[in-house]
Amino acid sequence: MSETPEVDVQEAKTRVDAGALLVDVREQDEYDAVRIPGATLVPLSEFRQRYSELPQDRNLVIHCRSGKRSAQRASRAKDVL
């Protein structure tokens, strides 16, 4: 599996506009406080159990507060499959 790229906000928007799904891996309380419109919440603590809910035919843009959780999930995506 190739290295998962880290993208800036503009690139994330470009990818979402092109059809990628924006997945927020923060926890519910963080999502309730501030969210990006259109993001799908799948908290990191539930990601493994809920991965099958995500479309398999679209690219994902995984987002969190600082980038640590999204990088962790993206780097371990093959573990979910």
JSON list of C-alpha atoms in Angstrom, two decimals:
[
{"chain": "A", "resi": 1, "resn": "MET", "atom": "CA", "xyz": [0.00, 0.00, 0.00]},
{"chain": "A", "resi": 2, "resn": "SER", "atom": "CA", "xyz": [1.38, 3.42, -0.89]},
{"chain": "A", "resi": 3, "resn": "GLU", "atom": "CA", "xyz": [1.93, 6.12, 1.67]},
{"chain": "A", "resi": 4, "resn": "THR", "atom": "CA", "xyz": [-1.21, 8.12, 2.38]},
{"chain": "A", "resi": 5, "resn": "PRO", "atom": "CA", "xyz": [-0.68, 11.80, 1.55]},
{"chain": "A", "resi": 6, "resn": "GLU", "atom": "CA", "xyz": [-1.40, 14.60, 3.98]},
{"chain": "A", "resi": 7, "resn": "VAL", "atom": "CA", "xyz": [-3.34, 17.34, 2.23]},
{"chain": "A", "resi": 8, "resn": "ASP", "atom": "CA", "xyz": [-4.06, 20.95, 3.10]},
{"chain": "A", "resi": 9, "resn": "VAL", "atom": "CA", "xyz": [-7.55, 22.42, 3.38]},
{"chain": "A", "resi": 10, "resn": "GLN", "atom": "CA", "xyz": [-7.70, 23.54, -0.25]},
{"chain": "A", "resi": 11, "resn": "GLU", "atom": "CA", "xyz": [-6.65, 20.12, -1.55]},
{"chain": "A", "resi": 12, "resn": "ALA", "atom": "CA", "xyz": [-9.16, 18.43, 0.76]},
{"chain": "A", "resi": 13, "resn": "LYS", "atom": "CA", "xyz": [-11.91, 20.68, -0.63]},
{"chain": "A", "resi": 14, "resn": "THR", "atom": "CA", "xyz": [-10.80, 19.95, -4.19]},
{"chain": "A", "resi": 15, "resn": "ARG", "atom": "CA", "xyz": [-10.97, 16.21, -3.51]},
{"chain": "A", "resi": 16, "resn": "VAL", "atom": "CA", "xyz": [-14.38, 16.44, -1.83]},
{"chain": "A", "resi": 17, "resn": "ASP", "atom": "CA", "xyz": [-15.69, 18.59, -4.69]},
{"chain": "A", "resi": 18, "resn": "ALA", "atom": "CA", "xyz": [-14.44, 15.85, -7.05]},
{"chain": "A", "resi": 19, "resn": "GLY", "atom": "CA", "xyz": [-16.44, 13.19, -5.19]},
{"chain": "A", "resi": 20, "resn": "ALA", "atom": "CA", "xyz": [-14.37, 12.10, -2.19]},
{"chain": "A", "resi": 21, "resn": "LEU", "atom": "CA", "xyz": [-16.21, 11.58, 1.09]},
{"chain": "A", "resi": 22, "resn": "LEU", "atom": "CA", "xyz": [-15.10, 13.75, 4.02]},
{"chain": "A", "resi": 23, "resn": "VAL", "atom": "CA", "xyz": [-14.89, 11.54, 7.12]},
{"chain": "A", "resi": 24, "resn": "ASP", "atom": "CA", "xyz": [-14.48, 13.15, 10.54]},
{"chain": "A", "resi": 25, "resn": "VAL", "atom": "CA", "xyz": [-12.78, 10.78, 12.99]},
{"chain": "A", "resi": 26, "resn": "ARG", "atom": "CA", "xyz": [-13.09, 13.03, 16.05]},
{"chain": "A", "resi": 27, "resn": "GLU", "atom": "CA", "xyz": [-15.38, 12.03, 18.91]},
{"chain": "A", "resi": 28, "resn": "GLN", "atom": "CA", "xyz": [-19.05, 13.03, 19.09]},
{"chain": "A", "resi": 29, "resn": "ASP", "atom": "CA", "xyz": [-18.53, 15.89, 21.57]},
{"chain": "A", "resi": 30, "resn": "GLU", "atom": "CA", "xyz": [-15.89, 17.47, 19.32]},
{"chain": "A", "resi": 31, "resn": "TYR", "atom": "CA", "xyz": [-18.13, 17.07, 16.28]},
{"chain": "A", "resi": 32, "resn": "ASP", "atom": "CA", "xyz": [-21.07, 18.61, 18.15]},
{"chain": "A", "resi": 33, "resn": "ALA", "atom": "CA", "xyz": [-18.99, 21.67, 19.09]},
{"chain": "A", "resi": 34, "resn": "VAL", "atom": "CA", "xyz": [-17.59, 22.39, 15.60]},
{"chain": "A", "resi": 35, "resn": "ARG", "atom": "CA", "xyz": [-18.02, 20.55, 12.33]},
{"chain": "A", "resi": 36, "resn": "ILE", "atom": "CA", "xyz": [-17.44, 20.89, 8.64]},
{"chain": "A", "resi": 37, "resn": "PRO", "atom": "CA", "xyz": [-20.78, 20.88, 6.80]},
{"chain": "A", "resi": 38, "resn": "GLY", "atom": "CA", "xyz": [-21.23, 17.65, 4.86]},
{"chain": "A", "resi": 39, "resn": "ALA", "atom": "CA", "xyz": [-18.70, 15.65, 6.91]},
{"chain": "A", "resi": 40, "resn": "THR", "atom": "CA", "xyz": [-19.61, 12.11, 7.93]},
{"chain": "A", "resi": 41, "resn": "LEU", "atom": "CA", "xyz": [-18.82, 11.35, 11.57]},
{"chain": "A", "resi": 42, "resn": "VAL", "atom": "CA", "xyz": [-17.13, 8.00, 12.20]},
{"chain": "A", "resi": 43, "resn": "PRO", "atom": "CA", "xyz": [-15.21, 8.43, 15.47]},
{"chain": "A", "resi": 44, "resn": "LEU", "atom": "CA", "xyz": [-11.81, 6.79, 15.59]},
{"chain": "A", "resi": 45, "resn": "SER", "atom": "CA", "xyz": [-12.99, 4.74, 18.59]},
{"chain": "A", "resi": 46, "resn": "GLU", "atom": "CA", "xyz": [-15.72, 3.22, 16.35]},
{"chain": "A", "resi": 47, "resn": "PHE", "atom": "CA", "xyz": [-13.94, 3.23, 13.00]},
{"chain": "A", "resi": 48, "resn": "ARG", "atom": "CA", "xyz": [-13.08, -0.46, 12.81]},
{"chain": "A", "resi": 49, "resn": "GLN", "atom": "CA", "xyz": [-16.66, -1.50, 13.62]},
{"chain": "A", "resi": 50, "resn": "ARG", "atom": "CA", "xyz": [-18.25, 1.06, 11.31]},
{"chain": "A", "resi": 51, "resn": "TYR", "atom": "CA", "xyz": [-15.89, 0.92, 8.33]},
{"chain": "A", "resi": 52, "resn": "SER", "atom": "CA", "xyz": [-18.39, -1.10, 6.30]},
{"chain": "A", "resi": 53, "resn": "GLU", "atom": "CA", "xyz": [-20.78, 1.89, 6.42]},
{"chain": "A", "resi": 54, "resn": "LEU", "atom": "CA", "xyz": [-18.40, 3.88, 4.23]},
{"chain": "A", "resi": 55, "resn": "PRO", "atom": "CA", "xyz": [-18.71, 3.67, 0.46]},
{"chain": "A", "resi": 56, "resn": "GLN", "atom": "CA", "xyz": [-16.09, 1.43, -1.09]},
{"chain": "A", "resi": 57, "resn": "ASP", "atom": "CA", "xyz": [-16.28, 3.15, -4.48]},
{"chain": "A", "resi": 58, "resn": "ARG", "atom": "CA", "xyz": [-15.22, 6.65, -3.32]},
{"chain": "A", "resi": 59, "resn": "ASN", "atom": "CA", "xyz": [-11.98, 8.12, -2.08]},
{"chain": "A", "resi": 60, "resn": "LEU", "atom": "CA", "xyz": [-11.96, 9.25, 1.53]},
{"chain": "A", "resi": 61, "resn": "VAL", "atom": "CA", "xyz": [-10.61, 12.46, 3.00]},
{"chain": "A", "resi": 62, "resn": "ILE", "atom": "CA", "xyz": [-10.12, 11.70, 6.70]},
{"chain": "A", "resi": 63, "resn": "HIS", "atom": "CA", "xyz": [-10.21, 14.69, 9.04]},
{"chain": "A", "resi": 64, "resn": "CYS", "atom": "CA", "xyz": [-9.61, 15.35, 12.75]},
{"chain": "A", "resi": 65, "resn": "ARG", "atom": "CA", "xyz": [-8.64, 18.32, 14.92]},
{"chain": "A", "resi": 66, "resn": "SER", "atom": "CA", "xyz": [-4.85, 18.22, 14.61]},
{"chain": "A", "resi": 67, "resn": "GLY", "atom": "CA", "xyz": [-4.14, 15.54, 12.02]},
{"chain": "A", "resi": 68, "resn": "LYS", "atom": "CA", "xyz": [-2.87, 12.90, 14.44]},
{"chain": "A", "resi": 69, "resn": "ARG", "atom": "CA", "xyz": [-5.99, 10.70, 14.51]},
{"chain": "A", "resi": 70, "resn": "SER", "atom": "CA", "xyz": [-6.66, 11.01, 10.80]},
{"chain": "A", "resi": 71, "resn": "ALA", "atom": "CA", "xyz": [-3.05, 10.09, 10.02]},
{"chain": "A", "resi": 72, "resn": "GLN", "atom": "CA", "xyz": [-3.28, 7.16, 12.43]},
{"chain": "A", "resi": 73, "resn": "ARG", "atom": "CA", "xyz": [-6.45, 5.87, 10.78]},
{"chain": "A", "resi": 74, "resn": "ALA", "atom": "CA", "xyz": [-5.21, 6.43, 7.24]},
{"chain": "A", "resi": 75, "resn": "SER", "atom": "CA", "xyz": [-1.93, 4.67, 7.92]},
{"chain": "A", "resi": 76, "resn": "ARG", "atom": "CA", "xyz": [-3.78, 1.67, 9.34]},
{"chain": "A", "resi": 77, "resn": "ALA", "atom": "CA", "xyz": [-6.56, 1.50, 6.76]},
{"chain": "A", "resi": 78, "resn": "LYS", "atom": "CA", "xyz": [-5.31, -1.87, 5.51]},
{"chain": "A", "resi": 79, "resn": "ASP", "atom": "CA", "xyz": [-5.90, -3.27, 9.04]},
{"chain": "A", "resi": 80, "resn": "VAL", "atom": "CA", "xyz": [-9.61, -2.54, 8.64]},
{"chain": "A", "resi": 81, "resn": "LEU", "atom": "CA", "xyz": [-9.90, -4.34, 5.35]}
]
